[in-house]
CSV table of C-alpha atoms and ligand atoms in Angstrom, one decimal:
chain,number,residue,atom,x,y,z
W,1,MET,CA,5.7,13.5,-1.1
W,2,HIS,CA,5.6,10.4,1.2
W,3,ASN,CA,6.8,6.9,0.9
W,4,LEU,CA,4.9,3.8,2.0
W,5,LEU,CA,6.8,3.5,5.3
W,6,ASP,CA,5.2,6.8,6.3
W,7,HIS,CA,2.9,6.5,9.2
W,8,LEU,CA,1.8,10.1,9.7
W,9,VAL,CA,0.6,11.6,12.9
W,10,LEU,CA,-0.7,15.1,12.3
W,11,GLN,CA,-2.1,17.6,14.7
W,12,LYS,CA,-5.2,19.7,14.4
W,13,GLY,CA,-4.6,22.7,12.0
W,14,ALA,CA,-1.8,21.0,10.0
W,15,ALA,CA,-2.1,21.1,6.2
W,16,LEU,CA,-2.0,17.7,4.5
W,17,PHE,CA,-1.7,19.1,0.9
W,18,SER,CA,-2.6,22.2,-1.1
W,19,GLU,CA,-4.4,22.9,-4.3
W,20,GLY,CA,-1.8,22.7,-7.2
W,21,ASP,CA,0.6,20.3,-5.3
W,22,GLY,CA,1.8,17.4,-7.3
W,23,GLY,CA,0.4,14.3,-5.6
W,24,ASP,CA,1.1,10.6,-6.1
W,25,CYS,CA,-0.4,9.0,-3.0
W,26,ALA,CA,-3.6,8.7,-1.0
W,27,TYR,CA,-4.0,8.4,2.7
W,28,LEU,CA,-6.0,6.0,4.8
W,29,ILE,CA,-7.3,7.7,7.9
W,30,LYS,CA,-6.8,5.5,11.0
W,31,ARG,CA,-7.9,8.2,13.4
W,32,GLY,CA,-9.0,11.8,13.3
W,33,GLN,CA,-10.7,14.1,10.7
W,34,ILE,CA,-9.6,16.0,7.6
W,35,GLU,CA,-11.4,18.7,5.6
W,36,ILE,CA,-11.1,19.2,1.9
W,37,PHE,CA,-11.5,22.7,0.7
W,38,VAL,CA,-10.8,25.2,-2.1
W,39,ARG,CA,-9.6,28.7,-1.3
W,40,ARG,CA,-11.5,31.6,-2.8
W,41,GLU,CA,-11.1,35.4,-2.4
W,42,ASP,CA,-14.2,35.6,-0.2
W,43,GLY,CA,-13.2,32.7,2.0
W,44,ASP,CA,-12.7,28.9,1.9
W,45,ILE,CA,-15.3,26.6,0.5
W,46,VAL,CA,-15.4,23.2,2.3
W,47,LEU,CA,-16.1,20.4,-0.2
W,48,ALA,CA,-16.0,17.4,2.1
W,49,ARG,CA,-14.9,15.9,5.4
W,50,ARG,CA,-13.3,12.6,5.8
W,51,GLY,CA,-12.9,10.6,9.0
W,52,ALA,CA,-11.5,7.3,10.4
W,53,GLY,CA,-12.0,4.4,8.1
W,54,GLU,CA,-12.0,6.6,5.0
W,55,ILE,CA,-9.5,7.5,2.3
W,56,ILE,CA,-8.4,11.0,1.3
W,57,GLY,CA,-6.4,12.3,-1.8
W,58,GLU,CA,-7.2,9.2,-3.8
W,59,MET,CA,-7.6,11.0,-7.1
W,60,ALA,CA,-3.8,11.5,-7.2
W,61,LEU,CA,-3.5,7.7,-7.6
W,62,ILE,CA,-5.1,7.7,-11.0
W,63,ASP,CA,-5.1,11.2,-12.5
W,64,GLN,CA,-1.3,11.7,-12.5
W,65,GLY,CA,-2.0,15.4,-12.1
W,66,THR,CA,-1.9,18.1,-9.4
W,67,ARG,CA,-4.2,18.3,-6.4
W,68,SER,CA,-7.5,20.0,-7.3
W,69,ALA,CA,-8.2,21.0,-3.7
W,70,SER,CA,-6.5,21.5,-0.3
W,71,ALA,CA,-6.8,19.3,2.8
W,72,ARG,CA,-6.3,20.3,6.4
W,73,VAL,CA,-6.5,18.4,9.7
W,74,THR,CA,-9.5,19.3,11.8
W,75,GLU,CA,-8.9,16.7,14.5
W,76,ASP,CA,-5.6,15.1,15.4
W,77,CYS,CA,-4.9,12.4,12.8
W,78,GLU,CA,-3.1,9.2,12.2
W,79,LEU,CA,-2.7,8.3,8.5
W,80,LEU,CA,-1.2,5.5,6.4
W,81,VAL,CA,0.1,6.2,2.9
W,82,VAL,CA,-0.9,4.3,-0.2
W,83,THR,CA,1.5,5.1,-3.1
W,84,GLU,CA,0.8,5.0,-6.9
W,85,GLN,CA,3.6,2.4,-7.1
W,86,GLN,CA,1.9,0.1,-4.5
W,87,LEU,CA,-1.4,0.3,-6.3
W,88,GLU,CA,0.2,-0.4,-9.7
W,89,HIS,CA,1.9,-3.4,-8.3
W,90,ARG,CA,-1.3,-4.7,-6.9
W,91,ILE,CA,-3.3,-4.2,-10.1
W,92,ALA,CA,-0.5,-5.9,-12.1
W,93,THR,CA,-0.7,-9.0,-9.9
W,94,THR,CA,-4.4,-9.3,-9.5
W,95,ASP,CA,-7.0,-11.4,-11.2
W,96,PRO,CA,-7.1,-10.7,-15.0
W,97,ILE,CA,-10.7,-9.7,-15.1
W,98,LEU,CA,-10.4,-7.3,-12.3
W,99,ARG,CA,-7.1,-5.9,-13.9
W,100,MET,CA,-8.9,-5.3,-17.2
W,101,CYS,CA,-11.9,-3.6,-15.6
W,102,LEU,CA,-9.7,-1.4,-13.3
W,103,GLY,CA,-7.5,-0.5,-16.3
W,104,VAL,CA,-10.6,0.5,-18.3
W,105,VAL,CA,-12.1,2.6,-15.5
W,106,ILE,CA,-8.8,4.4,-14.9
W,107,GLN,CA,-8.4,5.1,-18.6
W,108,ARG,CA,-12.0,6.4,-18.9
W,109,TYR,CA,-11.4,8.7,-15.9
W,110,ARG,CA,-8.2,10.1,-17.5
W,111,GLU,CA,-10.1,10.7,-20.8
W,112,THR,CA,-12.8,12.6,-18.9
W,113,LEU,CA,-10.2,14.7,-17.2
W,114,ALA,CA,-8.5,15.4,-20.5
W,115,LEU,CA,-11.9,16.4,-22.0
W,116,HIS,CA,-12.5,18.9,-19.2
W,117,ALA,CA,-9.0,20.3,-19.4
W,118,SER,CA,-9.3,20.9,-23.2
W,119,GLY,CA,-12.7,22.6,-22.9
W,120,ALA,CA,-16.1,20.9,-22.8
W,121,ARG,CA,-16.7,21.4,-26.5
W,122,SER,CA,-13.7,19.7,-27.9
W,123,ARG,CA,-14.3,15.9,-27.7
W,124,PRO,CA,-11.2,13.8,-27.5
W,125,ALA,CA,-10.4,12.3,-30.9
W,126,SER,CA,-11.9,8.8,-31.0
W,127,LYS,CA,-9.1,6.3,-30.8
W,128,ALA,CA,-8.2,4.3,-33.9
W,129,PHE,CA,-9.2,0.7,-33.6
W,130,SER,CA,-6.5,-1.1,-31.7
W,131,VAL,CA,-5.7,-4.8,-31.5
W,132,PRO,CA,-6.7,-6.1,-28.1
W,133,GLY,CA,-3.7,-6.2,-25.8
W,134,PRO,CA,-2.5,-8.9,-23.4
W,135,GLU,CA,-4.8,-7.7,-20.6
W,136,PHE,CA,-7.8,-8.2,-22.8
W,137,HIS,CA,-6.7,-11.7,-23.8
W,138,ALA,CA,-6.1,-12.7,-20.2
W,139,ALA,CA,-9.5,-11.5,-19.2
W,140,VAL,CA,-11.2,-13.3,-22.1
W,141,GLU,CA,-9.4,-16.5,-21.2
W,142,ALA,CA,-10.4,-16.3,-17.6
W,143,LEU,CA,-14.1,-15.5,-18.4
W,144,THR,CA,-14.2,-18.3,-20.9
W,145,LEU,CA,-12.8,-20.8,-18.5
W,146,ASP,CA,-15.4,-19.7,-15.9
W,147,GLN,CA,-18.2,-20.1,-18.3
W,148,GLU,CA,-16.9,-23.5,-19.4
W,149,MET,CA,-16.6,-24.7,-15.8
W,150,LEU,CA,-20.2,-23.7,-15.2
W,151,ARG,CA,-21.2,-25.7,-18.3
W,152,ALA,CA,-19.0,-28.6,-17.1
W,153,LEU,CA,-20.9,-28.7,-13.8
W,154,ARG,CA,-24.3,-28.6,-15.7
W,155,LEU,CA,-23.3,-31.2,-18.4
W,156,LYS,CA,-21.4,-33.5,-16.0
W,157,GLU,CA,-18.0,-33.1,-17.7
W,158,PHE,CA,-16.1,-33.5,-14.4
W,159,GLU,CA,-15.1,-36.9,-13.1
W,160,LEU,CA,-13.8,-38.0,-9.7
W,161,TYR,CA,-10.7,-40.2,-10.0
W,162,LEU,CA,-9.7,-42.2,-6.9
W,163,GLN,CA,-6.2,-43.0,-5.7
W,164,PRO,CA,-5.7,-45.8,-3.2
W,165,ILE,CA,-4.3,-45.0,0.3
W,166,VAL,CA,-2.8,-48.1,2.0
W,167,HIS,CA,-1.8,-49.2,5.5
W,168,LEU,CA,2.0,-49.1,5.2
W,169,GLY,CA,2.4,-52.0,7.6
W,170,GLY,CA,0.8,-54.7,5.5
W,171,ARG,CA,-0.3,-52.8,2.3
W,172,GLY,CA,-3.9,-53.4,3.0
W,173,LEU,CA,-6.4,-51.0,1.5
W,174,ALA,CA,-7.3,-48.1,3.9
W,175,GLY,CA,-9.2,-45.8,1.6
W,176,PHE,CA,-9.1,-43.4,-1.4
W,177,GLU,CA,-8.4,-39.8,-2.2
W,178,GLY,CA,-10.9,-38.2,-4.6
W,179,LEU,CA,-9.1,-36.2,-7.3
W,180,ILE,CA,-11.1,-34.3,-9.9
W,181,ARG,CA,-10.5,-34.5,-13.6
W,182,TRP,CA,-12.3,-32.6,-16.4
W,183,ASN,CA,-13.3,-34.4,-19.6
W,184,HIS,CA,-13.2,-31.2,-21.7
W,185,PRO,CA,-15.0,-31.7,-25.0
W,186,GLN,CA,-12.3,-29.9,-27.0
W,187,ARG,CA,-9.2,-30.0,-24.9
W,188,GLY,CA,-9.4,-33.6,-23.7
W,189,LEU,CA,-8.7,-34.8,-20.1
W,190,LEU,CA,-7.6,-31.9,-18.0
W,191,ALA,CA,-5.7,-32.2,-14.7
W,192,PRO,CA,-6.8,-30.1,-11.7
W,193,ALA,CA,-3.8,-27.7,-12.1
W,194,GLN,CA,-5.4,-26.6,-15.4
W,195,PHE,CA,-8.6,-25.3,-13.9
W,196,ILE,CA,-8.7,-25.5,-10.0
W,197,PRO,CA,-6.7,-22.2,-9.6
W,198,ALA,CA,-9.3,-20.4,-11.9
W,199,ALA,CA,-12.1,-22.0,-9.9
W,200,GLU,CA,-10.5,-20.7,-6.7
W,201,ALA,CA,-10.2,-17.2,-8.2
W,202,SER,CA,-13.8,-17.0,-9.4
W,203,GLY,CA,-15.3,-18.7,-6.3
W,204,LEU,CA,-16.7,-21.5,-8.5
W,205,ILE,CA,-14.7,-23.9,-6.4
W,206,VAL,CA,-17.6,-23.9,-3.9
W,207,GLY,CA,-19.8,-25.5,-6.5
W,208,ILE,CA,-17.0,-27.9,-7.5
W,209,THR,CA,-16.6,-29.1,-3.8
W,210,GLN,CA,-20.3,-29.7,-3.7
W,211,TRP,CA,-20.2,-31.6,-6.9
W,212,CYS,CA,-17.4,-33.8,-5.5
W,213,LEU,CA,-19.5,-34.6,-2.4
W,214,HIS,CA,-22.6,-35.4,-4.4
W,215,GLU,CA,-20.5,-37.6,-6.7
W,216,LEU,CA,-19.1,-39.4,-3.7
W,217,THR,CA,-22.7,-40.3,-2.6
W,218,ARG,CA,-23.2,-41.8,-6.1
W,219,ILE,CA,-20.0,-43.9,-6.2
W,220,PHE,CA,-19.8,-44.8,-2.5
W,221,PRO,CA,-22.3,-47.7,-2.7
W,222,LEU,CA,-20.4,-49.1,-5.7
W,223,LEU,CA,-17.1,-49.0,-3.7
W,224,ALA,CA,-18.9,-50.7,-0.7
W,225,ALA,CA,-20.3,-53.4,-2.9
W,226,ALA,CA,-16.9,-54.1,-4.5
W,227,ALA,CA,-15.3,-54.3,-1.0
W,228,GLU,CA,-17.9,-56.8,0.1
W,229,GLY,CA,-17.0,-59.0,-2.9
W,230,ASN,CA,-13.4,-59.2,-1.6
W,231,ALA,CA,-13.3,-61.2,1.7
W,232,ALA,CA,-9.7,-60.0,2.4
W,233,GLN,CA,-10.7,-56.3,2.6
W,234,PRO,CA,-12.2,-54.2,5.3
W,235,LEU,CA,-15.7,-52.9,4.8
W,236,TRP,CA,-16.9,-49.4,4.4
W,237,THR,CA,-19.6,-50.1,7.0
W,238,ALA,CA,-17.2,-51.4,9.7
W,239,SER,CA,-16.6,-49.5,13.0
W,240,SER,CA,-15.1,-46.1,12.5
W,241,GLU,CA,-11.6,-47.3,13.4
W,242,SER,CA,-11.3,-49.9,10.6
W,243,ALA,CA,-13.8,-48.5,8.0
W,244,LEU,CA,-12.5,-47.7,4.6
W,245,PHE,CA,-12.6,-43.9,4.0
W,246,VAL,CA,-12.7,-41.5,1.1
W,247,THR,CA,-11.0,-38.1,1.2
W,248,VAL,CA,-12.1,-34.9,-0.6
W,249,ASN,CA,-10.0,-31.8,-1.2
W,250,ILE,CA,-11.8,-28.7,0.0
W,251,SER,CA,-11.0,-25.0,-0.6
W,252,GLY,CA,-10.5,-22.0,1.6
W,253,HIS,CA,-13.7,-20.7,0.1
W,254,ASP,CA,-15.6,-23.6,1.7
W,255,LEU,CA,-14.2,-22.6,5.1
W,256,VAL,CA,-15.9,-19.2,5.0
W,257,GLN,CA,-19.4,-20.6,4.4
W,258,PRO,CA,-21.0,-20.7,7.8
W,259,ALA,CA,-23.3,-23.6,6.8
W,260,PHE,CA,-20.6,-25.7,5.2
W,261,ALA,CA,-20.6,-28.4,7.9
W,262,ASP,CA,-24.4,-28.8,7.8
W,263,THR,CA,-24.3,-28.8,4.0
W,264,VAL,CA,-21.8,-31.7,3.9
W,265,LYS,CA,-23.7,-33.6,6.5
W,266,THR,CA,-27.0,-33.2,4.6
W,267,ILE,CA,-25.4,-34.4,1.3
W,268,LEU,CA,-23.9,-37.4,3.1
W,269,SER,CA,-27.1,-38.3,4.9
W,270,GLN,CA,-29.1,-38.0,1.6
W,271,GLY,CA,-26.7,-40.5,0.1
W,272,GLY,CA,-26.9,-42.8,3.2
W,273,ILE,CA,-23.1,-42.4,4.0
W,274,SER,CA,-21.8,-42.2,7.5
W,275,PRO,CA,-19.7,-39.1,8.1
W,276,CYS,CA,-16.9,-41.3,9.6
W,277,ASN,CA,-16.2,-42.6,6.0
W,278,LEU,CA,-15.3,-39.1,4.9
W,279,LYS,CA,-12.1,-37.1,5.5
W,280,LEU,CA,-11.9,-33.5,4.4
W,281,GLU,CA,-8.4,-32.5,3.2
W,282,ILE,CA,-7.4,-28.9,4.0
W,283,THR,CA,-4.1,-27.1,3.5
W,284,GLU,CA,-2.3,-24.9,6.1
W,285,SER,CA,-2.8,-21.8,3.9
W,286,MET,CA,-6.6,-22.1,4.1
W,287,LEU,CA,-6.4,-21.6,7.9
W,288,MET,CA,-4.4,-18.3,7.6
W,289,LYS,CA,-7.1,-16.0,6.3
W,290,ASP,CA,-9.6,-16.4,9.1
W,291,PRO,CA,-8.3,-18.9,11.6
W,292,ALA,CA,-11.2,-18.4,14.1
W,293,GLY,CA,-13.9,-18.8,11.4
W,294,ALA,CA,-12.2,-21.9,9.9
W,295,ALA,CA,-11.8,-23.4,13.4
W,296,LYS,CA,-15.6,-23.1,14.0
W,297,ILE,CA,-16.4,-24.8,10.7
W,298,LEU,CA,-13.9,-27.6,11.2
W,299,ASP,CA,-15.1,-28.2,14.8
W,300,ALA,CA,-18.6,-28.5,13.4
W,301,CYS,CA,-17.5,-31.0,10.7
W,302,ARG,CA,-15.6,-33.0,13.3
W,303,LEU,CA,-18.6,-33.0,15.7
W,304,HIS,CA,-20.6,-34.5,12.8
W,305,GLY,CA,-18.0,-37.3,12.7
W,306,MET,CA,-16.0,-36.3,9.6
W,307,GLY,CA,-12.2,-36.6,9.7
W,308,ILE,CA,-9.9,-33.6,9.0
W,309,ALA,CA,-6.6,-34.2,7.2
W,310,VAL,CA,-3.9,-31.5,6.7
W,311,ASP,CA,-2.7,-31.9,3.1
W,312,ASP,CA,0.9,-31.1,2.0
W,313,PHE,CA,2.0,-30.8,5.6
W,314,GLY,CA,5.3,-29.1,6.0
W,315,THR,CA,5.0,-26.8,3.1
W,316,GLY,CA,2.6,-24.2,4.4
W,317,TYR,CA,4.9,-21.9,6.5
W,318,SER,CA,2.2,-21.5,9.1
W,319,SER,CA,2.4,-21.7,12.8
W,320,LEU,CA,2.1,-25.2,14.3
W,321,SER,CA,-0.2,-24.0,17.0
W,322,TYR,CA,-3.3,-24.9,15.0
W,323,LEU,CA,-2.4,-28.6,15.6
W,324,SER,CA,-3.4,-28.2,19.2
W,325,THR,CA,-6.4,-26.1,18.7
W,326,LEU,CA,-8.0,-27.6,15.5
W,327,PRO,CA,-9.6,-31.1,15.4
W,328,ILE,CA,-7.0,-32.5,13.1
W,329,THR,CA,-7.3,-36.3,12.6
W,330,THR,CA,-4.6,-37.0,9.9
W,331,LEU,CA,-1.4,-35.3,8.7
W,332,LYS,CA,-0.4,-35.9,5.0
W,333,ILE,CA,3.4,-35.5,4.6
W,334,ASP,CA,4.1,-33.7,1.4
W,335,ARG,CA,5.5,-35.7,-1.5
W,336,ALA,CA,8.5,-33.3,-1.9
W,337,PHE,CA,10.0,-34.8,1.4
W,338,VAL,CA,9.2,-38.4,0.4
W,339,ARG,CA,10.7,-37.9,-3.1
W,340,SER,CA,14.1,-36.8,-1.7
W,341,MET,CA,14.2,-39.1,1.3
W,342,ALA,CA,16.5,-41.7,-0.2
W,343,SER,CA,19.1,-39.2,-1.3
W,344,ASP,CA,18.8,-36.4,1.2
W,345,PRO,CA,19.3,-37.0,4.9
W,346,LYS,CA,17.7,-33.6,5.7
W,347,SER,CA,14.4,-34.8,4.1
W,348,ARG,CA,14.6,-38.0,6.0
W,349,LYS,CA,15.0,-36.0,9.2
W,350,ILE,CA,12.0,-33.8,8.3
W,351,VAL,CA,9.9,-36.9,7.7
W,352,SER,CA,10.9,-38.5,11.0
W,353,THR,CA,10.4,-35.3,12.9
W,354,ILE,CA,6.9,-34.9,11.5
W,355,ARG,CA,6.3,-38.5,12.4
W,356,TYR,CA,7.5,-37.9,15.9
W,357,LEU,CA,5.4,-34.8,16.3
W,358,ALA,CA,2.3,-36.6,15.0
W,359,ARG,CA,2.8,-39.5,17.3
W,360,GLU,CA,3.1,-37.2,20.3
W,361,LEU,CA,-0.2,-35.6,19.2
W,362,GLU,CA,-1.7,-39.0,18.5
W,363,ILE,CA,-2.5,-38.1,14.9
W,364,PRO,CA,-1.8,-40.7,12.2
W,365,VAL,CA,0.2,-39.7,9.1
W,366,VAL,CA,-0.2,-40.4,5.4
W,367,ALA,CA,3.0,-40.2,3.4
W,368,GLU,CA,2.2,-38.9,-0.1
W,369,GLY,CA,4.0,-39.5,-3.4
W,370,ILE,CA,5.5,-42.9,-2.7
W,371,GLU,CA,6.9,-44.2,-6.0
W,372,THR,CA,9.5,-46.8,-4.9
W,373,GLU,CA,9.6,-49.9,-2.6
W,374,GLU,CA,12.6,-48.3,-0.9
W,375,GLN,CA,10.5,-45.2,0.0
W,376,ALA,CA,7.7,-47.4,1.2
W,377,ASP,CA,10.0,-49.5,3.4
W,378,MET,CA,11.7,-46.5,4.9
W,379,LEU,CA,8.3,-44.9,5.8
W,380,ALA,CA,7.0,-48.2,7.2
W,381,ALA,CA,10.2,-48.5,9.3
W,382,MET,CA,9.4,-45.0,10.7
W,383,ALA,CA,6.0,-46.4,11.6
W,384,CYS,CA,4.1,-44.1,9.3
W,385,GLU,CA,0.6,-45.5,9.3
W,386,TYR,CA,-0.6,-44.8,5.8
W,387,GLY,CA,1.0,-44.4,2.3
W,388,GLN,CA,-0.2,-43.0,-1.0
W,389,GLY,CA,1.5,-42.9,-4.4
W,390,PHE,CA,2.0,-44.3,-7.8
W,391,LEU,CA,3.6,-47.4,-6.2
W,392,PHE,CA,0.2,-48.5,-4.9
W,393,GLY,CA,-1.8,-47.0,-7.8
W,394,ARG,CA,-2.3,-43.9,-9.8
W,395,PRO,CA,-5.6,-41.9,-9.6
W,396,ALA,CA,-8.1,-43.8,-11.7
W,397,PRO,CA,-11.7,-43.7,-12.8
W,398,VAL,CA,-14.4,-45.5,-10.7
W,399,ALA,CA,-14.6,-48.6,-13.0
W,400,VAL,CA,-10.8,-49.2,-12.6
W,401,THR,CA,-11.1,-48.5,-8.9
W,402,LEU,CA,-13.9,-51.1,-8.5
W,403,GLU,CA,-11.6,-53.7,-10.1
W,404,ARG,CA,-8.8,-52.7,-7.8
W,405,ILE,CA,-10.9,-53.2,-4.7
W,406,ARG,CA,-12.2,-56.6,-5.9
W,407,HIS,CA,-8.7,-57.8,-6.5
W,408,TRP,CA,-6.7,-56.0,-3.8
W,409,PRO,CA,-4.5,-58.6,-2.1
W,410,ALA,CA,-4.9,-59.5,1.6
W,411,PRO,CA,-2.6,-57.5,3.8
W,412,PHE,CA,0.6,-59.3,4.7
W,413,ALA,CA,2.0,-59.5,8.2
W,414,ALA,CA,4.7,-56.9,9.0
W,415,PRO,CA,8.0,-58.4,8.1
W,416,MET,CA,10.2,-59.8,10.9
W,417,ASP,CA,13.4,-60.0,9.0
W,418,SER,CA,15.0,-57.3,7.0
W,419,ASP,CA,16.7,-59.4,4.3
W,420,ALA,CA,14.7,-58.1,1.3
W,421,GLY,CA,17.0,-55.9,-0.8
W,422,PRO,CA,15.0,-52.6,-0.6
W,423,ARG,CA,14.1,-53.2,3.0
W,424,ARG,CA,17.7,-53.7,4.0
W,425,ARG,CA,18.7,-50.6,2.1
W,426,ALA,CA,15.9,-48.6,3.9
W,427,ALA,CA,17.1,-49.8,7.3
W,428,GLU,CA,20.7,-48.9,6.4
W,429,LEU,CA,19.7,-45.4,5.4
W,430,LEU,CA,17.8,-44.9,8.6
W,431,THR,CA,20.6,-46.0,10.8
W,432,MET,CA,23.0,-43.7,8.9
W,433,ASP,CA,21.2,-40.5,10.2
S,501,LIG,P1,-3.0,-33.1,-3.8
S,501,LIG,O1,-4.3,-33.0,-3.0
S,501,LIG,O2,-1.7,-33.0,-3.1
S,501,LIG,O3,-3.2,-34.5,-4.5
S,501,LIG,C1,-2.1,-35.3,-4.8
S,501,LIG,C2,-1.6,-35.1,-6.1
S,501,LIG,O4,-0.4,-35.9,-6.2
S,501,LIG,C3,-2.5,-35.7,-7.2
S,501,LIG,O5,-2.3,-34.8,-8.4
S,501,LIG,C4,-1.9,-37.0,-7.5
S,501,LIG,O6,-2.1,-37.5,-8.8
S,501,LIG,C5,-0.4,-36.7,-7.3
S,501,LIG,N1,0.3,-37.9,-6.9
S,501,LIG,C6,-0.1,-39.0,-6.2
S,501,LIG,N2,0.8,-39.9,-6.0
S,501,LIG,C7,1.9,-39.5,-6.7
S,501,LIG,C8,3.2,-40.0,-6.9
S,501,LIG,O7,3.6,-41.0,-6.4
S,501,LIG,N3,4.1,-39.2,-7.6
S,501,LIG,C9,3.7,-38.0,-8.1
S,501,LIG,N4,4.6,-37.4,-8.9
S,501,LIG,N5,2.5,-37.5,-8.0
S,501,LIG,C10,1.6,-38.2,-7.2
S,501,LIG,P2,-3.6,-34.3,-9.2
S,501,LIG,O8,-4.6,-35.3,-9.2
S,501,LIG,O9,-3.0,-33.7,-10.4
S,501,LIG,O10,-4.1,-33.1,-8.2
S,501,LIG,C11,-3.3,-32.0,-8.0
S,501,LIG,C12,-3.9,-31.1,-7.0
S,501,LIG,O11,-5.1,-30.5,-7.4
S,501,LIG,C13,-4.2,-31.8,-5.7
S,501,LIG,O12,-3.1,-32.0,-4.9
S,501,LIG,C14,-5.3,-30.9,-5.0
S,501,LIG,O13,-4.6,-29.8,-4.4
S,501,LIG,C15,-6.0,-30.3,-6.3
S,501,LIG,N6,-7.2,-31.1,-6.4
S,501,LIG,C16,-7.5,-32.2,-7.1
S,501,LIG,N7,-8.8,-32.6,-7.0
S,501,LIG,C17,-9.4,-31.5,-6.3
S,501,LIG,C18,-10.8,-31.3,-6.0
S,501,LIG,O14,-11.7,-32.1,-6.2
S,501,LIG,N8,-11.0,-30.1,-5.3
S,501,LIG,C19,-10.0,-29.2,-5.0
S,501,LIG,N9,-10.3,-28.1,-4.3
S,501,LIG,N10,-8.7,-29.5,-5.3
S,501,LIG,C20,-8.4,-30.6,-6.0
S,502,LIG,CA1,-5.1,-33.8,-1.3
S,503,LIG,CA1,-1.1,-33.4,-1.1
């Protein structure tokens, strides 16, 4: 019996296991070759050979019985052990549909083994009808949600809400983040947390991202017309530096589609939108799976003129090296740091360190989750370029957003004095650190 720390190196001729042994693990063959055989009076019968990249002894993981054949090393081998415990843990934490299907396959296999063991003629007693268990319910829920999301795409039940992003200096409008909502016919208005994780698990998120981009092309001219109606606001069609922008949250699944950059470009050009009006929001965790592949796609997006914003910056535990290799154009400071800034000097230091890092790299920052004047003033005093949060507006439907654009006040000049109450308090906090 082996444990999962085992990394076995076996030499030619060694026995790996013998018929009749109790087994609870399988082996991945990194290098070498192994022969599976049964011993008979008139000699060994070789059943199979397994080599590098294959698995051996896997039945032990599911039949909970003894080894039905022996295995010996025919070429020096390097093996990695997979234990029953490891497999069980993975099954228990996987997607509910996969968990149910695997559970059923393993159960059927065990029933077949029991049937063989008890003689081919005696069929196992058919099980009494049992009430479906939690596995079944979880799978039904996941499948139903998938079907409903497909229907939602077809019947246009999703809606893109927009939340303002402002220039922190003078509170002028800078752009909007697109945030999806689902007008569910039975459950009412659903927040992304209630369906985006399921869309990620099933891959439907790719269709949702495309829906968001198409939806942008529909609402973009409306936003542009509203901005034209407000002389105090910048235009969507201005030069790339001052143009208003819209951001869209994309998924790790999008970053493994080789044609993603071209698909986005095509959708934008069909809608007559310049790529410099769009920023794609990615998270650090999306970069971890296939950094080289993601870099290629993001480079192509950037070449087409789109901006790339790192969302929830500071929460992803990833290496910072991607900041120098990827074409990042904005960092979004996570709202957890902004929330605790006023009370926690450490959060303040994290925000000012991110700000310093971004300035060195010449990347502007957006501070997320600003709810109070005090937070806004502290961030402005740190020279954070942009702010987003309930203080400036909650995410809202297009009609509300158009009204907001039409009536958005002209930006004020950055204050020279620091007499205003919250501003003074912000300055005090900053000098305390
Ligand atoms: P996110 O990208 O970090 O979006 C910001 C979230 O913070 C939004 O939640 C927004 O409503 C909320 N927020 C903004 N300002 C404040 C504030 O001042 N205080 C507080 N407490 N919250 C604030 P929402 O709309 O529920 O979205 C949650 C997450 O769902 C988003 O986080 C994003 O990761 C995901 N998401 C939303 N729309 C899409 C989409 O179209 N596609 C994908 N792939 N993900 C999306
Ligand atoms: Ca976002
Ligand atoms: Ca965020």
